[in-house]
Amino acid sequence: MASNIGKNVRIQVFGQSHSAAIGVTIDGIPAGKRIDTDELQAFLDRRAPGRLPWVTPRKEADRVEFLSGLVDGVTCGAPIGAVIANTNTRSSDYARLDRVPRPGHADYVAREKYHGAQDFAGGGHFSGRLTAPLCVAGGIALQLLREEGVRIGAHLARAACIDDACYPLQGITADMLDAAKGKDMPVLDDAAGQAMAQAILAAREACDSVGGVVECAAIGVPVGLGDPMFDGVENVIAKYCFGIPAVKGIEFGVGFEAADLAGSVNNDAYRFENGKVRFESNNAGGALGGISTGEPVVFRLAFKPTPSISGVQHSVNLDTGQNEDLSVRGRHDPCVAVRAVPVVEAVCALALYDMMLESRMR
Amino acid sequence: MASNIGKNVRIQVFGQSHSAAIGVTIDGIPAGKRIDTDELQAFLDRRAPGRLPWVTPRKEADRVEFLSGLVDGVTCGAPIGAVIANTNTRSSDYARLDRVPRPGHADYVAREKYHGAQDFAGGGHFSGRLTAPLCVAGGIALQLLREEGVRIGAHLARAACIDDACYPLQGITADMLDAAKGKDMPVLDDAAGQAMAQAILAAREACDSVGGVVECAAIGVPVGLGDPMFDGVENVIAKYCFGIPAVKGIEFGVGFEAADLAGSVNNDAYRFENGKVRFESNNAGGALGGISTGEPVVFRLAFKPTPSISGVQHSVNLDTGQNEDLSVRGRHDPCVAVRAVPVVEAVCALALYDMMLESRMR
Amino acid sequence: MASNIGKNVRIQVFGQSHSAAIGVTIDGIPAGKRIDTDELQAFLDRRAPGRLPWVTPRKEADRVEFLSGLVDGVTCGAPIGAVIANTNTRSSDYARLDRVPRPGHADYVAREKYHGAQDFAGGGHFSGRLTAPLCVAGGIALQLLREEGVRIGAHLARAACIDDACYPLQGITADMLDAAKGKDMPVLDDAAGQAMAQAILAAREACDSVGGVVECAAIGVPVGLGDPMFDGVENVIAKYCFGIPAVKGIEFGVGFEAADLAGSVNNDAYRFENGKVRFESNNAGGALGGISTGEPVVFRLAFKPTPSISGVQHSVNLDTGQNEDLSVRGRHDPCVAVRAVPVVEAVCALALYDMMLESRMR
Amino acid sequence: MASNIGKNVRIQVFGQSHSAAIGVTIDGIPAGKRIDTDELQAFLDRRAPGRLPWVTPRKEADRVEFLSGLVDGVTCGAPIGAVIANTNTRSSDYARLDRVPRPGHADYVAREKYHGAQDFAGGGHFSGRLTAPLCVAGGIALQLLREEGVRIGAHLARAACIDDACYPLQGITADMLDAAKGKDMPVLDDAAGQAMAQAILAAREACDSVGGVVECAAIGVPVGLGDPMFDGVENVIAKYCFGIPAVKGIEFGVGFEAADLAGSVNNDAYRFENGKVRFESNNAGGALGGISTGEPVVFRLAFKPTPSISGVQHSVNLDTGQNEDLSVRGRHDPCVAVRAVPVVEAVCALALYDMMLESRMR
């Protein structure tokens, strides 16, 4: 695998759903940065299971423990090692999955790629649980970026075909970015959130699941981050984002809609305002030619519906060579996009912070 | 900048629109591979200017010259160096652009990032012209992949709000992939292509431009390419694709539509067929958990409309500090997506070939 | 810092001398490889403190715990996470070192580089203790290489100006490579070892320390590993080796002596022997042009004397701005080269295994 | 191959001895830096053939041509592409070498590694000629470092068992660093240089060759460069240096001699001097724990004797399977270390400049 990423801040995620622990190492963070570990834990709690209306309460605490890299809460220059214990595993739920692969999951391709040696329990390293260490690293990057004046937020922009309100492409405030944080349904418009929750519950009762879209924005990003052609803002953010399980698409600014616009409409024109160059619009989503424009970086991610559904699906028994139907048991979110919201903030922060460090090298 | 990419096959693109030459170095291709340089030149010609209905004929030959790495047309293990001379430059077209940035272009952000030292002539390193060396590298990868049974094709799936036919997600044949190649309008459905051409011409006459969508597919990709979490199929392809100027979004398989589907619909179920595991659908677009499934890898890229339009736009004079209107002169395609089609094939090939080499390391 | 290395097998070392734990993550090892964890622990024990004649017995167990990446002792393709708890720390020994830097240590430069935020306790991340996780990763590589027919050994070739016997440059056997393993003084010639031990003890009693040379050899290395110009056999091994604290030089084959030889003497000529190409000598130490020759890879590392000595040395008080003399307390080996022997085997294995995987990409 | 190196300034060397051209791409140099191309050419001329007493005059001009990355002599942020034409090739000298490998060269191992597809003409990519593009990149780094107050010099410290004077480890001046530059024999002590020249000529007349040692020093290096454990000063410099053909060893400061010293002697003690911390010695050669100390960075490289000698040597005919003797024809320096002196300065500069950029990322 290659669960490592980053040029300047290099993270390595490790662990499987049912291994002794999951964790992350983080190398390259400058020394002397105070990390608020309580705030970090609170950030982690935003993605923790156990709180959503459709979830059986779990006791998984997801407490992060720092093994190294911090001295009295301050980065010392040495690599950070952080682990989260796996305490609440029910491997029996997965006993059959090594031979009857779940549609929509990596079970079958992992068996082929790793010649049967893959850890199938709980989805192994493919489990959504591995987004917790991503949030540890990203939560640190969020704190470091805030010191630099960069704020990041995300929300569930769509689920079960129901739209939340959207961030505007210009004029996004820190309050807007914080609006969805701390809510069970991380949306801007609570009425939409309630409708989504009902639709998700209904899908669950129908032994099914639904997909969604997460929108993320970063404000305060200085002009000039990103290195074209291949370490530009979009390249780097996209590479991180596709590390989140279930992401199938990403678009920046007006995104796919740009393909339908005329140049005269899509171009973000310039005007002076109080002696400073201002963009009249931000259809580009904060990046031109791979370089940040100073406008909000805005992007949307498509999340496919949770593949694990209790409804009966076609599958195969790889041992017997016979077709076999499957109904997936276990505790699964019927809409992975909901809990993915802080994860998207996390990877956005990691990408931007890496580019920010890069930009210091003049 | 960071115009280099690749883990196993490492390419470095260099050159500016009006520098002496543009080119690419390619390191890591195994020795002993015969490269058909005529076929490569023919591939390059597919993206060359001068052929499209709306283009003033240019004499830019875009002949690639290999400086190193090939002995009698066979890779010798040493890095390949290839250059294309820049012969037909009209820098006077760009004389004003260093101080009056073109909306939708990198002019302004590049000036900020590079403190005024950027090469503004012809867009410098941001020019679409830099996709020619990308096609040199990608054209080689296409040949190497074909030896391994992998075929790649792309087409202009949409332009000016007009849809071409689509590749099916399953059952794509080599003929389908070749269908758009060699056409002035690289589409599957020529009637759609004609309508697009008319709409593009109309936009040009209106001093405007249009966007488009390019769809790309690869068949024959073996099960097991890609390394999660961050070098998975989607991560890697996305990182390459955002290196193509004007790309603002990417989606795999059903893509953003997956966000609207139920899990029971989106999941690609399994069945045995003649003793082999087969997917009943390919909504995933050929990748699960970052790993190729053996089904066609299918993705779509959103291209924004050409930013350079002759219509009058708001801009600013960065030297005088005054607002100033701008009408961009020069020879610009009114729809960059058209000529981007072979470029998309090129980067898809580079991404897949790198992953294919990676998969040999057991 | 940058405590990560490796192209195909990527390791990240983390931890400080007095942090909660030290450890390593290892990504990129092929799936399905059985790791003998008992053998690995035995390998770790070879570098553990507490056994050498001049050492006060310590209770530091240095038990490695695998958090992830192994399922029933077999690699599953997911990154390996391994930790060793730090149980026996005596930070009071180091209370003064943040302001009075120890000559020969990184105390002063780390304070400058990390602006006072470095972890000075026990030397922080600079501690020789961080070679334990290196040995975890390298011990795994040693097992994997043995499966491929590669054997590695090292010995203390010189200490306190006393020479051990040397490996021959050709005809090294597995027995020779194992000869020093398991000995308190890891030498080939026990008489020399005894003399070294006495000299080291004498240095210790004189409140001083001594340096040494470690020689390492690998046999069974196939022809063709290493990628010139910068990932050649010597480049890669050297980059790993300078990660071991106290290494100040490296030489391959006859090394610096080659500078004094005539070409006619130094060149390793060829002859056919039983239908196979054989080298008549191995002055090159197993690499030509950065590529392995099939002959033993042989190199020597210079280790400086342990900087921590109890004798009085000149230093400065960085807080008061006054000169201050220093006598370093704490439990320090008077010759770091002794316990470095298995560490050298470890990094040699990591370097060669990475190159071996690379060589599969044809 | 892997003829690319660098984290922040990434270079890719390409070309073979007898290909159309050799060259280098350089990505990551900050924009706005003026490069003196005349000075660069003068630097290149220091390694050019044709000037040394034992060399038949050649007409190879080694003129570097910049294809991209510079606008009016100033870096524009885009990658630099530079080529040097190969004009004076005599491939007939090498006609037999594809089947009768030259001892001490990469001929045989390259044939094995690249399965016969390697470019054997003139040594292909293994030719010392490939150090010319290294000098292009390094010559630029030397200019950039000088702006930062860093000066680098090297000299032939030993050849044919004759010693030049040495740089002192402390108190090196810019004049000392420049002392050997521009001399036919790049030494500090001209009497030694004359003796070396005679010994080299004598070796040549005896159809033989000799080895040598190059010493390099950098002054003005700020405290704090280098990132332990694996991107420390020594790791990085060593990785670059082993990219120079014929290098077989490297040592820093007192180097291998440190292995014979007592800690009390080897440790570089501290004293305050005019309110600043000063080292009382520089046995470490400018790096502790992988981090630069502010003292001169001093290292020595062992160069093996030129493998190409006209004396008769044992070899094999790989086509016939018979032993065959070989006398190498062609124009070869009888001591590669002589012309390697500026190359060592070049790679030292590349290594230090990369680390200097890295150090800006706080």
Short mmCIF file of C-alpha atoms in Angstrom, two decimals, chain C residues 64-285:
data_model
loop_
_atom_site.label_atom_id
_atom_site.label_comp_id
_atom_site.label_asym_id
_atom_site.label_seq_id
_atom_site.Cartn_x
_atom_site.Cartn_y
_atom_site.Cartn_z
CA VAL C 64 8.57 -4.75 20.13
CA GLU C 65 4.80 -4.69 19.82
CA PHE C 66 3.16 -4.82 16.42
CA LEU C 67 0.09 -2.63 16.21
CA SER C 68 -0.79 -3.32 12.59
CA GLY C 69 0.24 -4.80 9.29
CA LEU C 70 0.59 -8.42 10.39
CA VAL C 71 -2.22 -10.94 10.53
CA ASP C 72 -1.16 -14.12 12.30
CA GLY C 73 2.45 -13.17 11.69
CA VAL C 74 1.99 -12.64 7.96
CA THR C 75 2.15 -9.27 6.19
CA CYS C 76 -1.29 -8.29 4.92
CA GLY C 77 -0.22 -5.49 2.61
CA ALA C 78 -1.24 -2.77 5.05
CA PRO C 79 1.45 -0.62 6.68
CA ILE C 80 3.22 -2.15 9.64
CA GLY C 81 3.14 -0.13 12.83
CA ALA C 82 5.53 -1.23 15.59
CA VAL C 83 6.29 0.35 18.95
CA ILE C 84 8.71 -0.19 21.80
CA ALA C 85 7.74 1.30 25.13
CA ASN C 86 10.15 3.60 26.94
CA THR C 87 10.05 2.38 30.49
CA ASN C 88 13.33 3.14 32.10
CA THR C 89 13.98 6.82 31.70
CA ARG C 90 15.99 8.93 34.08
CA SER C 91 15.39 12.44 32.84
CA SER C 92 17.10 14.00 35.83
CA ASP C 93 20.39 12.94 34.29
CA TYR C 94 19.72 15.43 31.54
CA ALA C 95 18.29 18.36 33.44
CA ARG C 96 21.15 20.70 32.67
CA LEU C 97 21.76 19.76 29.05
CA ASP C 98 19.21 22.08 27.58
CA ARG C 99 21.42 24.98 28.47
CA VAL C 100 24.92 23.49 28.66
CA PRO C 101 25.35 21.56 25.41
CA ARG C 102 27.41 18.39 25.39
CA PRO C 103 30.37 18.62 23.00
CA GLY C 104 30.05 16.17 20.12
CA HIS C 105 26.26 15.97 20.52
CA ALA C 106 23.46 17.69 18.66
CA ASP C 107 22.34 19.62 21.76
CA TYR C 108 23.53 23.02 20.55
CA VAL C 109 22.63 22.72 16.88
CA ALA C 110 19.23 21.28 17.73
CA ARG C 111 18.55 24.20 20.03
CA GLU C 112 19.44 26.58 17.22
CA LYS C 113 17.51 24.67 14.56
CA TYR C 114 14.39 24.10 16.63
CA HIS C 115 14.55 27.42 18.45
CA GLY C 116 14.66 25.86 21.87
CA ALA C 117 11.67 23.59 21.33
CA GLN C 118 13.74 20.43 20.82
CA ASP C 119 13.34 17.57 23.28
CA PHE C 120 16.67 17.56 25.04
CA ALA C 121 15.83 14.78 27.48
CA GLY C 122 18.07 11.84 26.78
CA GLY C 123 19.11 13.36 23.48
CA GLY C 124 15.55 13.35 22.23
CA HIS C 125 15.21 12.04 18.71
CA PHE C 126 19.00 12.06 18.34
CA SER C 127 19.42 9.31 20.90
CA GLY C 128 21.08 6.08 19.86
CA ARG C 129 17.92 4.53 21.24
CA LEU C 130 16.19 5.41 17.95
CA THR C 131 18.25 2.71 16.29
CA ALA C 132 15.95 0.16 17.94
CA PRO C 133 13.01 0.90 15.60
CA LEU C 134 15.50 0.94 12.73
CA CYS C 135 16.37 -2.59 13.75
CA VAL C 136 12.70 -3.56 13.76
CA ALA C 137 12.35 -2.47 10.14
CA GLY C 138 15.75 -3.81 9.17
CA GLY C 139 15.20 -7.10 10.97
CA ILE C 140 12.13 -7.66 8.81
CA ALA C 141 14.11 -6.80 5.68
CA LEU C 142 16.80 -9.27 6.74
CA GLN C 143 14.23 -12.06 6.90
CA LEU C 144 12.75 -11.11 3.54
CA LEU C 145 16.18 -10.95 1.90
CA ARG C 146 17.15 -14.35 3.26
CA GLU C 147 14.17 -15.80 1.40
CA GLU C 148 15.71 -14.31 -1.73
CA GLY C 149 19.08 -15.86 -0.98
CA VAL C 150 20.73 -12.74 0.39
CA ARG C 151 22.63 -12.96 3.69
CA ILE C 152 24.05 -10.05 5.62
CA GLY C 153 26.51 -9.80 8.45
CA ALA C 154 28.61 -7.18 10.17
CA HIS C 155 31.33 -7.07 12.78
CA LEU C 156 33.36 -4.61 14.77
CA ALA C 157 36.34 -4.32 12.46
CA ARG C 158 38.29 -1.93 14.65
CA ALA C 159 37.94 -0.25 18.03
CA ALA C 160 40.38 1.70 20.15
CA CYS C 161 42.93 1.28 17.34
CA ILE C 162 42.72 -2.51 17.59
CA ASP C 163 41.89 -4.42 14.42
CA ASP C 164 39.61 -7.40 14.14
CA ALA C 165 40.13 -9.82 11.25
CA CYS C 166 38.43 -8.69 8.04
CA TYR C 167 35.96 -10.28 5.72
CA PRO C 168 37.68 -11.28 2.53
CA LEU C 169 36.29 -9.32 -0.43
CA GLN C 170 35.54 -12.57 -2.25
CA GLY C 171 34.42 -15.96 -1.03
CA ILE C 172 32.50 -14.74 1.99
CA THR C 173 30.33 -17.51 3.41
CA ALA C 174 27.16 -17.35 5.46
CA ASP C 175 29.13 -18.78 8.37
CA MET C 176 31.57 -15.90 8.23
CA LEU C 177 28.66 -13.46 8.26
CA ASP C 178 27.19 -15.18 11.31
CA ALA C 179 30.48 -15.48 13.14
CA ALA C 180 30.20 -12.29 15.17
CA LYS C 181 26.49 -12.58 15.91
CA GLY C 182 25.55 -13.34 19.46
CA LYS C 183 28.90 -12.41 20.89
CA ASP C 184 29.25 -9.72 23.56
CA MET C 185 32.04 -8.29 21.43
CA PRO C 186 30.81 -8.78 17.86
CA VAL C 187 34.14 -9.66 16.26
CA LEU C 188 35.56 -12.40 14.10
CA ASP C 189 38.74 -12.80 16.15
CA ASP C 190 37.94 -13.22 19.84
CA ALA C 191 41.45 -12.32 20.94
CA ALA C 192 41.07 -9.01 19.21
CA GLY C 193 37.65 -8.68 20.81
CA GLN C 194 39.07 -9.22 24.24
CA ALA C 195 41.77 -6.63 23.65
CA MET C 196 39.14 -4.19 22.42
CA ALA C 197 36.97 -4.80 25.47
CA GLN C 198 39.88 -4.08 27.75
CA ALA C 199 40.77 -0.92 25.88
CA ILE C 200 37.16 0.23 25.99
CA LEU C 201 36.94 -0.46 29.72
CA ALA C 202 40.18 1.42 30.22
CA ALA C 203 38.83 4.39 28.30
CA ARG C 204 35.73 4.32 30.43
CA GLU C 205 37.74 4.28 33.60
CA ALA C 206 39.69 7.21 32.22
CA CYS C 207 36.33 9.02 31.87
CA ASP C 208 36.77 8.84 28.13
CA SER C 209 35.49 6.93 25.11
CA VAL C 210 36.77 5.40 21.87
CA GLY C 211 35.66 5.16 18.24
CA GLY C 212 35.49 2.22 15.92
CA VAL C 213 34.86 0.83 12.48
CA VAL C 214 32.06 -1.55 11.53
CA GLU C 215 32.41 -3.69 8.43
CA CYS C 216 29.32 -5.10 6.75
CA ALA C 217 28.92 -7.56 3.91
CA ALA C 218 26.01 -8.94 1.93
CA ILE C 219 26.27 -12.10 -0.15
CA GLY C 220 23.85 -13.54 -2.66
CA VAL C 221 23.02 -10.11 -4.02
CA PRO C 222 22.00 -10.62 -7.65
CA VAL C 223 23.66 -8.74 -10.49
CA GLY C 224 21.75 -5.64 -11.47
CA LEU C 225 20.45 -3.97 -8.30
CA GLY C 226 20.78 -0.20 -7.99
CA ASP C 227 19.79 2.64 -10.27
CA PRO C 228 22.46 5.11 -11.36
CA MET C 229 23.16 7.97 -11.09
CA PHE C 230 21.55 8.70 -7.71
CA ASP C 231 19.86 5.51 -6.57
CA GLY C 232 22.90 3.35 -7.14
CA VAL C 233 24.01 0.77 -4.59
CA GLU C 234 26.46 3.14 -2.90
CA ASN C 235 24.18 6.22 -2.95
CA VAL C 236 21.35 4.35 -1.31
CA ILE C 237 23.38 2.44 1.29
CA ALA C 238 25.25 5.62 2.21
CA LYS C 239 22.05 7.59 2.68
CA TYR C 240 20.72 4.97 5.11
CA CYS C 241 24.01 4.56 6.96
CA PHE C 242 24.45 8.24 7.77
CA GLY C 243 21.13 7.92 9.59
CA ILE C 244 22.94 5.92 12.26
CA PRO C 245 24.22 8.31 14.92
CA ALA C 246 28.01 8.81 15.05
CA VAL C 247 28.80 7.62 11.52
CA LYS C 248 31.34 9.94 9.91
CA GLY C 249 32.50 7.99 6.86
CA ILE C 250 31.70 5.14 4.53
CA GLU C 251 33.78 3.29 1.96
CA PHE C 252 33.00 0.41 -0.39
CA GLY C 253 35.32 -2.42 -1.30
CA VAL C 254 38.93 -1.29 -0.93
CA GLY C 255 37.48 2.18 -0.41
CA PHE C 256 39.92 4.97 0.30
CA GLU C 257 42.74 2.60 -0.49
CA ALA C 258 41.52 2.59 -4.11
CA ALA C 259 42.75 6.15 -4.35
CA ASP C 260 46.29 4.81 -3.92
CA LEU C 261 46.06 1.95 -6.38
CA ALA C 262 46.94 1.74 -10.05
CA GLY C 263 44.07 0.95 -12.40
CA SER C 264 45.75 -2.29 -13.37
CA VAL C 265 45.63 -3.38 -9.74
CA ASN C 266 42.27 -1.99 -8.75
CA ASN C 267 40.25 -3.17 -11.75
CA ASP C 268 38.38 -6.39 -11.13
CA ALA C 269 39.09 -8.47 -14.23
CA TYR C 270 36.74 -11.06 -15.74
CA ARG C 271 37.17 -14.73 -16.50
CA PHE C 272 34.78 -17.47 -17.44
CA GLU C 273 34.47 -20.17 -14.84
CA ASN C 274 32.26 -23.14 -15.55
CA GLY C 275 30.55 -21.17 -18.26
CA LYS C 276 29.79 -18.25 -16.00
CA VAL C 277 31.36 -14.81 -15.85
CA ARG C 278 33.42 -14.45 -12.69
CA PHE C 279 35.28 -11.50 -11.27
CA GLU C 280 38.91 -12.23 -10.43
CA SER C 281 38.73 -9.83 -7.50
CA ASN C 282 36.20 -7.62 -5.74
CA ASN C 283 38.00 -4.41 -5.05
CA ALA C 284 34.83 -2.60 -6.10
CA GLY C 285 32.99 -4.05 -3.11
#
